[in-house]
Coordinates of C-alpha atoms and ligand atoms in Angstrom, one line a residue:
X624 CA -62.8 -75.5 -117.7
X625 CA -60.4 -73.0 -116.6
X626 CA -58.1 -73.0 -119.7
X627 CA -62.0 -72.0 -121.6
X628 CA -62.8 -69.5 -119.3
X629 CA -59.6 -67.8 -119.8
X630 CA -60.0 -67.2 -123.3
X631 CA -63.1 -65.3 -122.8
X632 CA -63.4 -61.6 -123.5
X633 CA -65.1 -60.4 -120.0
X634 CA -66.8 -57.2 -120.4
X635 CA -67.3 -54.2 -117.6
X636 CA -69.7 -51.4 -117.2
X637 CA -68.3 -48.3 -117.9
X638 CA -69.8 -45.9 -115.4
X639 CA -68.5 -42.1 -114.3
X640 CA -65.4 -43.3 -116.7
X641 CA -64.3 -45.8 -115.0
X642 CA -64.8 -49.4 -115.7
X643 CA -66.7 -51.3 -113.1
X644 CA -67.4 -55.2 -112.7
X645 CA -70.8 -56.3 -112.0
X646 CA -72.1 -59.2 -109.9
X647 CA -73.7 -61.3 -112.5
X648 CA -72.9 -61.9 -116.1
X649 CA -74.5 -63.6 -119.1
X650 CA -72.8 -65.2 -121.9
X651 CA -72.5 -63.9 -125.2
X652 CA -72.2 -66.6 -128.5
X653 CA -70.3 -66.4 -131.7
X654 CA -72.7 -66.5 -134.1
X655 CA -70.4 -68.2 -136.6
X656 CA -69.0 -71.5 -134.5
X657 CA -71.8 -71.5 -131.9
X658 CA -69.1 -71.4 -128.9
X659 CA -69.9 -68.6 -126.1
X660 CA -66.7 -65.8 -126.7
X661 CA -67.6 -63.5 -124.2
X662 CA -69.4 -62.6 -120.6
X663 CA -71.7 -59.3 -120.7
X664 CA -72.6 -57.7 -117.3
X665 CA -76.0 -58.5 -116.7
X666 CA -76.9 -55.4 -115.4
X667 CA -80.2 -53.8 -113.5
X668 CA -81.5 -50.9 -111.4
X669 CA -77.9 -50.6 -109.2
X670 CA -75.7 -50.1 -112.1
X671 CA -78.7 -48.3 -114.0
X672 CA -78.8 -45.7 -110.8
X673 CA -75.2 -45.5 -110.4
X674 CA -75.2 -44.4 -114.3
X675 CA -77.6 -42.0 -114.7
X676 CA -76.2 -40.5 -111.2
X677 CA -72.7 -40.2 -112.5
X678 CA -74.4 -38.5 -116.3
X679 CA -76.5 -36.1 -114.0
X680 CA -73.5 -35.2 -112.4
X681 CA -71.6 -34.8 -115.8
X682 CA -74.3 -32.5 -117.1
X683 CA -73.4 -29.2 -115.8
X684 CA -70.1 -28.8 -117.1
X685 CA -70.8 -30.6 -120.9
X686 CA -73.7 -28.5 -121.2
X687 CA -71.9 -25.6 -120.7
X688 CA -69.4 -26.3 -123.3
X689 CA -69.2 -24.3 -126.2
X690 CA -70.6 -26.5 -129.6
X691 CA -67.0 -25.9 -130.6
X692 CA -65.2 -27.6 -127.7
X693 CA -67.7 -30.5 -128.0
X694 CA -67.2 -30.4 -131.9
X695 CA -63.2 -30.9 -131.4
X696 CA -63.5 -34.0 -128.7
X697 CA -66.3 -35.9 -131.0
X698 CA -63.8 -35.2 -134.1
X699 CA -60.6 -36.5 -131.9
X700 CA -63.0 -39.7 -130.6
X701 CA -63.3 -40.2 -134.3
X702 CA -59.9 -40.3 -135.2
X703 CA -59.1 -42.5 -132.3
X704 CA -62.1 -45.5 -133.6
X705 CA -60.8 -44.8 -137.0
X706 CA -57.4 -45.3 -136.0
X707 CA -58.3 -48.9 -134.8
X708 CA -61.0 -49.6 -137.6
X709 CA -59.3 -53.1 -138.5
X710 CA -59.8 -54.5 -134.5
X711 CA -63.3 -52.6 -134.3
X712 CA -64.2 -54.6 -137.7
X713 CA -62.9 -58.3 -136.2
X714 CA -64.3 -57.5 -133.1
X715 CA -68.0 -56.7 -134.8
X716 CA -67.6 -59.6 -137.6
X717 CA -66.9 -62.2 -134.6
X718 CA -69.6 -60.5 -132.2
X719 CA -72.1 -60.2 -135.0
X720 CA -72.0 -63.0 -137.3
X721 CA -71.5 -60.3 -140.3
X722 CA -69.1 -60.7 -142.9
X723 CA -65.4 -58.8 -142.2
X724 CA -65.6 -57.1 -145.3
X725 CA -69.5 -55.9 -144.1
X726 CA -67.5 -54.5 -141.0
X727 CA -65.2 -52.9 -142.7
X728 CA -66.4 -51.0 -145.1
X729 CA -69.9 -50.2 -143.8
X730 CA -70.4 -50.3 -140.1
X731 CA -67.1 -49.3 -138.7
X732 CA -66.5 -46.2 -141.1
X733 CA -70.0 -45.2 -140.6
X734 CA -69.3 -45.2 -136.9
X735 CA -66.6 -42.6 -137.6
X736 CA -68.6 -40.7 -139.3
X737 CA -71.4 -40.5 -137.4
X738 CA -69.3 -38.3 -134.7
X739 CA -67.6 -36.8 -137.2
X740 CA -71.0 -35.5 -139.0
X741 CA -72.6 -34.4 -136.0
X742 CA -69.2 -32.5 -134.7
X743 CA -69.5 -30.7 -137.8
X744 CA -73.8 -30.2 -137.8
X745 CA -73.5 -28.9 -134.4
X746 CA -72.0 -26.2 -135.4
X747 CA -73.9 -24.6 -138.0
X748 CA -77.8 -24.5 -137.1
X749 CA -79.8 -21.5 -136.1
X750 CA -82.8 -20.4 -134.1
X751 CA -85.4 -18.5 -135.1
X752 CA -86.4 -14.8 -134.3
X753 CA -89.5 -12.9 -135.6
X754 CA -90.4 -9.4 -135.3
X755 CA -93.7 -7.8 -134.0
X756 CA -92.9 -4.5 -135.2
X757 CA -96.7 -2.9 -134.3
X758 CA -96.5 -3.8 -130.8
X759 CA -92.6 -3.5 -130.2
X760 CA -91.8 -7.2 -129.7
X761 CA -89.5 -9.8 -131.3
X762 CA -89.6 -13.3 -130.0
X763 CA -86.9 -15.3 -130.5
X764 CA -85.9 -19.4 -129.9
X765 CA -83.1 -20.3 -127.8
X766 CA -82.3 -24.4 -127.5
X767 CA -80.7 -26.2 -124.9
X768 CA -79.7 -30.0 -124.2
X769 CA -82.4 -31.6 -122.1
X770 CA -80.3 -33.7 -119.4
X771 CA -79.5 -37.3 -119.1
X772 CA -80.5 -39.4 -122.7
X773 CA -81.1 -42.6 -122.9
X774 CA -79.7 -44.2 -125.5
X775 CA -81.0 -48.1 -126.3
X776 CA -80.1 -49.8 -129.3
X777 CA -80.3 -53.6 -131.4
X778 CA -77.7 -56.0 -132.3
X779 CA -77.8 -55.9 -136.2
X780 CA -75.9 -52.8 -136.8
X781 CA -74.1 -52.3 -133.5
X782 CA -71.6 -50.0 -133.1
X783 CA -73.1 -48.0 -136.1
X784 CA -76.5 -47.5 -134.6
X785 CA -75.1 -47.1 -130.8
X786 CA -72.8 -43.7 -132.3
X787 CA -75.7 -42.4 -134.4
X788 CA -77.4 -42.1 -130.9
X789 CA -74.3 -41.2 -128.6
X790 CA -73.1 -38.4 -131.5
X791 CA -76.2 -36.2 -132.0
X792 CA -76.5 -36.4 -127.8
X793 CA -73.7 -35.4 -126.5
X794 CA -72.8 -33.0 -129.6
X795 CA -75.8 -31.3 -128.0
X796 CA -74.8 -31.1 -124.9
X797 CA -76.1 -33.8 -123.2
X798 CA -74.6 -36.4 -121.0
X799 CA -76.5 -39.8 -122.2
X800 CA -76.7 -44.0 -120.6
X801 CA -76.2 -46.0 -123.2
X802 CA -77.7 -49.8 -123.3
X803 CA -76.1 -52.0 -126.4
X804 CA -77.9 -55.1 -127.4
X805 CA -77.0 -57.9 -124.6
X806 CA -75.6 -60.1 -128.1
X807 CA -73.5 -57.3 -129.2
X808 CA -72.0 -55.5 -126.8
X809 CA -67.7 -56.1 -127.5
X810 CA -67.5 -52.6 -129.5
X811 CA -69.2 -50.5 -127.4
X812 CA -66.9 -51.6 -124.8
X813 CA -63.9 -50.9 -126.7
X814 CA -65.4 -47.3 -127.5
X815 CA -65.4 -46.5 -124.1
X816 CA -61.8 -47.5 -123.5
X817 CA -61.3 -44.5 -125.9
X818 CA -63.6 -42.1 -124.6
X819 CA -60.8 -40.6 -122.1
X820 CA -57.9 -40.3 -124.4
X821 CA -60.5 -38.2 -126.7
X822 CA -61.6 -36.2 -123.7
X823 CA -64.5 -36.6 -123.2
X824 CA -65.4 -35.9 -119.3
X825 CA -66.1 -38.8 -117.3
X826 CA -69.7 -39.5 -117.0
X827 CA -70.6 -38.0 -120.2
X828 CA -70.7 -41.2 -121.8
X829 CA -71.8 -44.2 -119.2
X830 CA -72.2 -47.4 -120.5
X831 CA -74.4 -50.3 -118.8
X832 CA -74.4 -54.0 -120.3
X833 CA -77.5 -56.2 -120.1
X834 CA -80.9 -57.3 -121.3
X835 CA -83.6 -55.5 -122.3
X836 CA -85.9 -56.9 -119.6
X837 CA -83.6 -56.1 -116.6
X838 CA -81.1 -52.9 -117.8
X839 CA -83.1 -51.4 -120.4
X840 CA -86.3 -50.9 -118.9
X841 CA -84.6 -49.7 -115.2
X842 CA -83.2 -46.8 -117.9
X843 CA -86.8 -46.6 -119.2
X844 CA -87.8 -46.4 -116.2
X845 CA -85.5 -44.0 -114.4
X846 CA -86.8 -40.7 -113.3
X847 CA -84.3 -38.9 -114.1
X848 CA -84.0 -39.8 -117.7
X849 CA -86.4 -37.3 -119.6
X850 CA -85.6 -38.5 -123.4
X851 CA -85.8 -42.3 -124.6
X852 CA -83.6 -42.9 -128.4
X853 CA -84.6 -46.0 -128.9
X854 CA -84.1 -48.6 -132.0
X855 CA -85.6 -52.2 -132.5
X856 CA -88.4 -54.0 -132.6
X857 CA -92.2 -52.9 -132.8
X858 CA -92.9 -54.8 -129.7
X859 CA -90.3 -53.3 -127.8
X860 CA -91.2 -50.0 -128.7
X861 CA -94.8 -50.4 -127.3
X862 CA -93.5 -51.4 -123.7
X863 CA -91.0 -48.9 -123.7
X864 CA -93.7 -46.3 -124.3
X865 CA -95.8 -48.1 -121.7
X866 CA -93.2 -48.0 -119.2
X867 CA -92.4 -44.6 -119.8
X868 CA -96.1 -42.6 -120.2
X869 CA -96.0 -42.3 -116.4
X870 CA -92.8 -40.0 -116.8
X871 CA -94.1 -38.1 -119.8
X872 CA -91.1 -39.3 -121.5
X873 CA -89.1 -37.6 -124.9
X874 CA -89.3 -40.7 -127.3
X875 CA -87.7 -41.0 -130.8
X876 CA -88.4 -44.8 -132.0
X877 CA -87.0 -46.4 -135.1
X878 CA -88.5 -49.5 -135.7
X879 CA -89.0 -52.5 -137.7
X880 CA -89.9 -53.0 -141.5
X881 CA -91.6 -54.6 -144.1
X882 CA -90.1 -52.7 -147.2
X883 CA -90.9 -53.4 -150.7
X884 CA -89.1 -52.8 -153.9
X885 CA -91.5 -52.6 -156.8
X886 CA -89.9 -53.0 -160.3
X887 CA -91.8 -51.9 -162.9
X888 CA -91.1 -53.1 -167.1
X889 CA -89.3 -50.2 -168.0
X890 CA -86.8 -50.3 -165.1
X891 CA -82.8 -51.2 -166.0
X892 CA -82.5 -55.0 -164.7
X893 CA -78.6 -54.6 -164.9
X894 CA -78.6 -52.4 -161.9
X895 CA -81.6 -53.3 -160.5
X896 CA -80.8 -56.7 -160.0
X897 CA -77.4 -56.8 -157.9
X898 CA -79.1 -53.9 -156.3
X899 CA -81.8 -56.1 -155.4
X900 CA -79.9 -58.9 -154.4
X901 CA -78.0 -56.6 -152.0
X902 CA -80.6 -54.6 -150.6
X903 CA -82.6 -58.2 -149.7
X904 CA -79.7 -60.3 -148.6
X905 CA -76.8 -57.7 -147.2
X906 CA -76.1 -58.0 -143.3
X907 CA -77.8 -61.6 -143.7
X908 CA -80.9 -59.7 -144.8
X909 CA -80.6 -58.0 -141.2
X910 CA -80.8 -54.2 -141.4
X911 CA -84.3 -52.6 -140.8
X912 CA -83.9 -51.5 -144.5
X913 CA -83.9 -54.6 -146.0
X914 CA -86.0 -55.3 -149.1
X915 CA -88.4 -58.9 -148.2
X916 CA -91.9 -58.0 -150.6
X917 CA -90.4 -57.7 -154.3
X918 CA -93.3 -56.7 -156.6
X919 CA -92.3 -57.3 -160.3
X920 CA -94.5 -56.4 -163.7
X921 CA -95.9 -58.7 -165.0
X922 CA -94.2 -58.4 -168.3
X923 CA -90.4 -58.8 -166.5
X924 CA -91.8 -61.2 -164.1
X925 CA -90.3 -64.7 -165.3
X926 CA -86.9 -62.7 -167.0
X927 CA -86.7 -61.2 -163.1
X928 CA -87.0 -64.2 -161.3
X929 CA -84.8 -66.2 -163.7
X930 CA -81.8 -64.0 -162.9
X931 CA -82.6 -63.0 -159.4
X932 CA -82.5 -66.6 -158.4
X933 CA -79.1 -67.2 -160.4
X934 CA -77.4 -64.3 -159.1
X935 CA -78.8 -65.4 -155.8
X936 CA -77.2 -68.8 -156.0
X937 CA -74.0 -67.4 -156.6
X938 CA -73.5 -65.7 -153.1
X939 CA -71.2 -67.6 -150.8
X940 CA -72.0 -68.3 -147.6
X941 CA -69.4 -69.6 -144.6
X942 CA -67.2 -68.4 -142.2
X943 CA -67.4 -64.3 -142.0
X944 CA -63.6 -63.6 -141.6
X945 CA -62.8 -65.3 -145.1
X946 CA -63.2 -61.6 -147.2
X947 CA -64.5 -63.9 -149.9
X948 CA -67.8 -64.6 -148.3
X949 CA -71.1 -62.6 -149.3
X950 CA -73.0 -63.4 -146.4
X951 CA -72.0 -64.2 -142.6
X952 CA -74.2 -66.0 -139.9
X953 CA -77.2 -65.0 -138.6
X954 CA -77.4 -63.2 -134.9
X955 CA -78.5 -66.4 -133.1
X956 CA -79.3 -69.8 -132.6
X957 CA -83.1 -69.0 -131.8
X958 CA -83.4 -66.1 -134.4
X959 CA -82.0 -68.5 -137.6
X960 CA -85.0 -71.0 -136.1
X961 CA -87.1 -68.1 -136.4
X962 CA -86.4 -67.0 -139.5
X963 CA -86.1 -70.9 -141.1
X964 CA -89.5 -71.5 -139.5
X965 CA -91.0 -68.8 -142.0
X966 CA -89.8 -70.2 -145.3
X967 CA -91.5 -73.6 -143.9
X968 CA -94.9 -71.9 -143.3
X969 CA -94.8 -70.6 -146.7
X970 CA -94.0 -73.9 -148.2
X971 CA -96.9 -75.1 -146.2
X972 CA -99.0 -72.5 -147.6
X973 CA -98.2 -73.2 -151.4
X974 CA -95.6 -70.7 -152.1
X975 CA -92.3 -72.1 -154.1
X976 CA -88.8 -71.5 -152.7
X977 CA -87.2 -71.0 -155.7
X978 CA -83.5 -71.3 -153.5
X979 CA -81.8 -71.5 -150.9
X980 CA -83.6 -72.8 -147.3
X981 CA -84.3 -76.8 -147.7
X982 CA -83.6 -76.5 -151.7
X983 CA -79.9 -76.5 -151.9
X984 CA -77.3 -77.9 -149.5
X985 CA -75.4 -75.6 -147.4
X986 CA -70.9 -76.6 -147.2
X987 CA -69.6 -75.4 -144.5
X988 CA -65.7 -75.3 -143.2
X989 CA -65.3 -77.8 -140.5
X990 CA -64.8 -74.6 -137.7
X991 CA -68.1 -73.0 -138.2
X992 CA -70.3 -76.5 -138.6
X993 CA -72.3 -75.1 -135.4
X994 CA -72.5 -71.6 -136.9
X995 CA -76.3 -70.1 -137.7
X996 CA -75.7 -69.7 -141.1
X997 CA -78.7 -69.7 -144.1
X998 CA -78.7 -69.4 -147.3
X999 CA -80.0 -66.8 -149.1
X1000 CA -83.6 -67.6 -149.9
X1001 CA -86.3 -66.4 -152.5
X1002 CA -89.7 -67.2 -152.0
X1003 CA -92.0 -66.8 -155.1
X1004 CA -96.0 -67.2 -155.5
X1005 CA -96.5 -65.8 -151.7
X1006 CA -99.9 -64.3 -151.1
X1007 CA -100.3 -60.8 -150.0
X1008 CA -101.9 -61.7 -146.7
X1009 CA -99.4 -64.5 -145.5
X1010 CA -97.0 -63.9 -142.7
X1011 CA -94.3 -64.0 -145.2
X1012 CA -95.2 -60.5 -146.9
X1013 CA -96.8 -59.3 -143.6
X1014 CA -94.4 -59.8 -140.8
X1015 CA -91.1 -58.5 -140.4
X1016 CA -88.2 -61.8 -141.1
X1017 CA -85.5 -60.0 -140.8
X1018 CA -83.2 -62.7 -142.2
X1019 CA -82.1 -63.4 -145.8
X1020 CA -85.6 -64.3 -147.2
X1021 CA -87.3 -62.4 -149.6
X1022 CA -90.6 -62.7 -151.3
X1023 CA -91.0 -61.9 -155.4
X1024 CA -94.5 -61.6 -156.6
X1025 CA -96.0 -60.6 -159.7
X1026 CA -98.5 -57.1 -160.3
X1027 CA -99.8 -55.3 -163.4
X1028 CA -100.8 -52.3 -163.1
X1029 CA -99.2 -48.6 -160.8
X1030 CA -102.3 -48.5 -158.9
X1031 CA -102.3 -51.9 -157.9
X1032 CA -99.0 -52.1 -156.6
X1033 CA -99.0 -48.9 -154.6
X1034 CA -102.1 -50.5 -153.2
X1035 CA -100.2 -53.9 -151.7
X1036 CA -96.6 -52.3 -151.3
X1037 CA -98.8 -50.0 -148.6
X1038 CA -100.8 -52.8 -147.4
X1039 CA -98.8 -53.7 -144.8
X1040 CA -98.5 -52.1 -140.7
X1041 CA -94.8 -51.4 -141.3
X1042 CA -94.0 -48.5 -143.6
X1043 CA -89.9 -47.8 -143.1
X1044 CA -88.5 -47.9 -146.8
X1045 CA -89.4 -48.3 -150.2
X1046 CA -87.2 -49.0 -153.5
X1047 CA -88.8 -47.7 -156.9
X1048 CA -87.8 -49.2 -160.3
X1049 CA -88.3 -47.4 -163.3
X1050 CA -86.7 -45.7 -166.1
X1051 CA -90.0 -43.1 -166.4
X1052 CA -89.4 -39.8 -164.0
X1053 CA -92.8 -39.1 -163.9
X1054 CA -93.5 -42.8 -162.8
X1055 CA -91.0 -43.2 -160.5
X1056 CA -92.3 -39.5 -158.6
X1057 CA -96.3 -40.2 -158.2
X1058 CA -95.6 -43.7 -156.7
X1059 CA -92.8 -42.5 -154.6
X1060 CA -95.4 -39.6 -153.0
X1061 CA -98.0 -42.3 -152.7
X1062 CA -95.6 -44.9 -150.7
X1063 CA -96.6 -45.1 -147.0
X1064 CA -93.0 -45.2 -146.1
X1065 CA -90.7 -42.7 -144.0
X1066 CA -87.7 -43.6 -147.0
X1067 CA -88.1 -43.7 -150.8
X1068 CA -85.3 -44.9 -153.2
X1069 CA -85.7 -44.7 -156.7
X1070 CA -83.2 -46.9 -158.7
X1071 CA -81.0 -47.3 -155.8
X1072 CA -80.4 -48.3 -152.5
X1073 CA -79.4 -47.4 -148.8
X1074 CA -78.0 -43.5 -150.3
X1075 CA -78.1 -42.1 -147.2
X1076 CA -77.6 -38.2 -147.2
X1077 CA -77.3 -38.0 -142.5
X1078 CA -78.6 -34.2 -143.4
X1079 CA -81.7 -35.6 -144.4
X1080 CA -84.9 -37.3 -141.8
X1081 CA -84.7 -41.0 -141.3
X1082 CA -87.6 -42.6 -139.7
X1083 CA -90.5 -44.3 -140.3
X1084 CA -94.2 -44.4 -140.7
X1085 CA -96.9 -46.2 -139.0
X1086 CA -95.5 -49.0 -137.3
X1087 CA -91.9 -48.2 -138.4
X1088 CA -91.5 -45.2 -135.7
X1089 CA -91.8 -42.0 -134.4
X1090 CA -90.2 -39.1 -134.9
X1091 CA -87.2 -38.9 -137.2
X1092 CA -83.1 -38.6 -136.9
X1093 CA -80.7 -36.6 -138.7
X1094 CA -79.0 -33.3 -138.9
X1095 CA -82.2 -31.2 -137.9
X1096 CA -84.5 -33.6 -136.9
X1097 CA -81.3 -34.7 -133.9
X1098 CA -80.5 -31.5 -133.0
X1099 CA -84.6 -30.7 -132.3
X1100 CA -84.7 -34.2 -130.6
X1101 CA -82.1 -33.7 -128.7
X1102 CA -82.5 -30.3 -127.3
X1103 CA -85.5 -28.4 -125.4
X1104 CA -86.7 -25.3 -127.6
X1105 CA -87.8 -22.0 -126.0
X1106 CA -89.7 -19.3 -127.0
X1107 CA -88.7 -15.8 -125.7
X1108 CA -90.5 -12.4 -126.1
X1109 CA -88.7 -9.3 -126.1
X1110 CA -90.7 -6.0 -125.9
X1111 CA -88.6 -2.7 -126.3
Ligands
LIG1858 P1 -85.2 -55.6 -129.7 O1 -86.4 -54.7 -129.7 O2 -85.4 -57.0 -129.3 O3 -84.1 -55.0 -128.9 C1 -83.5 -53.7 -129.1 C2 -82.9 -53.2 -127.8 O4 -83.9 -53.0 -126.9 C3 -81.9 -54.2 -127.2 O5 -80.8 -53.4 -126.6 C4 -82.7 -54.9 -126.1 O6 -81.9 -55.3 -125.1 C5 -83.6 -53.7 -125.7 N1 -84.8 -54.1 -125.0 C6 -85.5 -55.2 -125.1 N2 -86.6 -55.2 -124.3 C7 -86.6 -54.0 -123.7 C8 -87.4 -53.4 -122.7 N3 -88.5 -54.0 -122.2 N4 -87.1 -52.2 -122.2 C9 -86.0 -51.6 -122.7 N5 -85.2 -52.1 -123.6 C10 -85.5 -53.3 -124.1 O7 -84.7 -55.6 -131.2 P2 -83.5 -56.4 -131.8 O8 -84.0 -57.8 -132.0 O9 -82.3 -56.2 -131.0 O10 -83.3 -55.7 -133.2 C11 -84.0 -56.0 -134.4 C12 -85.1 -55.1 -134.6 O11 -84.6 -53.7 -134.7 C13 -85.8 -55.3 -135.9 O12 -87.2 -55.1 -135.7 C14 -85.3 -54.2 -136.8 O13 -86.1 -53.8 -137.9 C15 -85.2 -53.1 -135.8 N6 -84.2 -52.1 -136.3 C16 -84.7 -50.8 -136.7 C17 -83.9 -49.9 -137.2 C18 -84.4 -48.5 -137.7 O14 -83.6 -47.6 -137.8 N7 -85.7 -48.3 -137.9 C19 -82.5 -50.1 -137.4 C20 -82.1 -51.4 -137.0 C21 -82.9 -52.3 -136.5

């Protein structure tokens, strides 16, 4: 109807900075009442061309920027997302599914900082320079940005994962197409609304709203677009790196994971266990860091799951804008069928669900009784080889099993393809540094979880990624390195 279609938020491209409509749209859901909110540009190889034309164009001048210069407009474009942190938090709770106070405190602010860490980073590396001093040479490095970036990224942490791409590129001097997740595109678009007033150039920052299928794989694709940042799936990751082997393509890929956290006897249940609960269930159990394999000793086995499961129950789940719900809805109609459809196969394999999924009932208010919302769920006597512990859920399902001994458990917790992150419980230093060194996992936190120091690498291992964000590990992505020899 028309008074519906009114109400919608209609998104626009934003290409060469300007926003531009595009000839066919999809329709975006909230994942918390079910009702479509919102029409995203369903964009392709046009708006793709006319992207990377207008951030080829943008190059020569960014590039040639001082570090400084850049440094000051990322800082201002922080000031100007911070300054409107509240409507960037409704508009990524209603987009996402995720709990207002999740937005608030966590992926909003971290979008802030993001440009406000790399506007500071950028200004402090160095190059190296060694001497030859027997035959008169020194050689020296020299970095420079390495053109148009593009910049793809998923729908669980959206605004937060989108900056931790655009930051690092353009603080680099590069002009970058960006591609949000076709479910979560509403921030991204109200970034760019920003991206003038902060000065950054037009075409420095383009912006093209789609699906994967269509726009991200026309910016895969695109000739002119020598580096790939790409986050999500496993399976995305291989066709993108199909797609782009012809074009001998720059590719940094953070992927999926199947993390575990291993408690051992010794280890200090009262932080252990709310850390636990969070670090399987936060975001709706949707962050690539999330804890699903939970490998307990024996001897704290039944104490664990006694007070996991209690704690567990205790969560409140319902509509995300209340700020006294733990946990929001899930991203989508198929991905809660998805993630439901796991818990049943483990039922159907013998494993107990201890809470949550098909064991306890689920209230909701009367406005969000066609939301996608779960309960949290533990799973307990999984086996090591079922899909459960194997496959990425990426929901709020986690699995608790029992072990005995160190070497056993190093054993299963790397027994997996995935190896992203790894949480290590244990009162005993030299413990909790041999199994942290043996961990097949790009992230190790012991007694803690989701300390994130953005100097440091983040990344994964096997079929978690390649390559590796962060301060350094950006600023080499980001930038082509030269060697020069001088001889005097
Ligand atoms: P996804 O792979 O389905 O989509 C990610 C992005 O890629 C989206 O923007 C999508 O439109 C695009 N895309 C899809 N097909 C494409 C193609 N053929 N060519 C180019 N682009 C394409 O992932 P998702 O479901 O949005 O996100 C969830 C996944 O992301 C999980 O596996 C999760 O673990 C992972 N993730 C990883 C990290 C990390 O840092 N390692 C962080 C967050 C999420």
């Amino acid at each position: 109807t028309m008074a519906h279609s009114k109400a919608l938020v209609v998104l626009e491209n934003f290409i060469g900075g300007k926003f531009v409509p595009c000839s066919s749209y999809i329709d975006s859901y909230n994942p918390s009442t079910g009702d479509i909110y919102c029409r995203v540009p369903d964009s392709g190889k046009e708006e793709v061309e006319a992207a990377v034309k207008a951030a080829k164009n943008a190059f020569p001048i960014w590039s040639s920027k001082s570090p400084l210069e850049r440094s000051q407009i990322l800082n201002k474009l922080a000031d100007l997302i911070e300054h409107d942190l509240e409507a960037f938090a409704q508009a990524e709770s209603k987009d996402q599914g995720k709990t207002i106070t999740f937005a608030r405190t966590v992926d909003i602010p971290r979008a802030v900082y993001n440009f406000r860490f790399f506007a500071s980073s950028i200004l402090h590396h160095t190059t190296e320079c060694t001497e030859m001093a027997t035959v008169g040479c020194v050689h020296y490095t020299s970095r420079a940005p390495v053109g148009v970036a593009g910049l793809i990224s998923p729908w669980n942490l959206p605004l937060y994962l989108l900056t931790w791409k655009i930051a690092p590129a353009i603080a680099c001097g590069n002009t970058v197409v960006a591609k949000p997740s076709e479910m979560t595109s509403v921030t991204a678009w109200m970034m760019c609304k920003l991206l003038e007033k902060a000065g950054v150039p037009h075409g420095v920052v383009n912006v093209v709203f789609g699906t994967g299928a269509k726009a991200g794989e026309a910016l895969v694709c695109h000739p002119n677009v020598p580096l790939i940042s790409f986050t999500g799936s496993t399976l995305t990751a291989q066709r993108i790196m199909e797609k782009s082997a012809p074009h001998c393509k720059r590719l940094s890929l953070e992927l999926g994971g199947k993390n575990p956290a291993i408690i051992f006897d010794d280890a200090d249940l009262t932080q252990c266990i709310p850390t636990t609960l969070r670090s399987s269930f936060a975001n709706q159990g949707e962050i690539c860091l999330c804890t699903s394999r939970i490998f307990v000793q024996r001897g704290i086995y039944s104490e664990f799951l006694k007070r996991f499961v209690a704690e567990a129950k205790k969560w409140k789940v319902g509509n995300p804008s209340d700020p006294t719900v733990d946990m929001g809805a899930l991203i989508s109609k198929e991905h809660l069928e998805k993630v439901r459809s796991y818990v049943k196969k483990a039922q159907a394999e013998g494993a107990r669900v201890l809470c949550g999924e098909g064991v306890d009932s689920l209230p909701l208010p009367p406005g969000n009784q066609k939301g996608y919302f779960m309960l949290p769920t533990v799973v307990a006597e999984v086996k090591d080889e079922s899909c459960c512990m194997q496959e990425e859920i990426f929901g709020p399902v986690t699995c608790v099993v029992a072990f005995d001994t160190e070497e056993e458990v190093i054993e299963r917790a790397n027994s997996v393809k995935y190896g992203l992150a790894a949480t290590v419980w244990s009162s005993n230093v030299g413990r909790v540094h041999r199994v942290a060194q043996r961990l097949q996992s790009g992230l190790v936190w012991t007694n803690c979880w989701l300390v994130r120091d953005l100097n440091l690498p983040f990344g994964g291992m096997k079929a978690s990624g390649i390559g590796r964000e962060g301060a350094k590990d950006s600023y080499e992505f980001f930038t082509e390195v030269k060697t020069i020899t001088i001889k005097h």
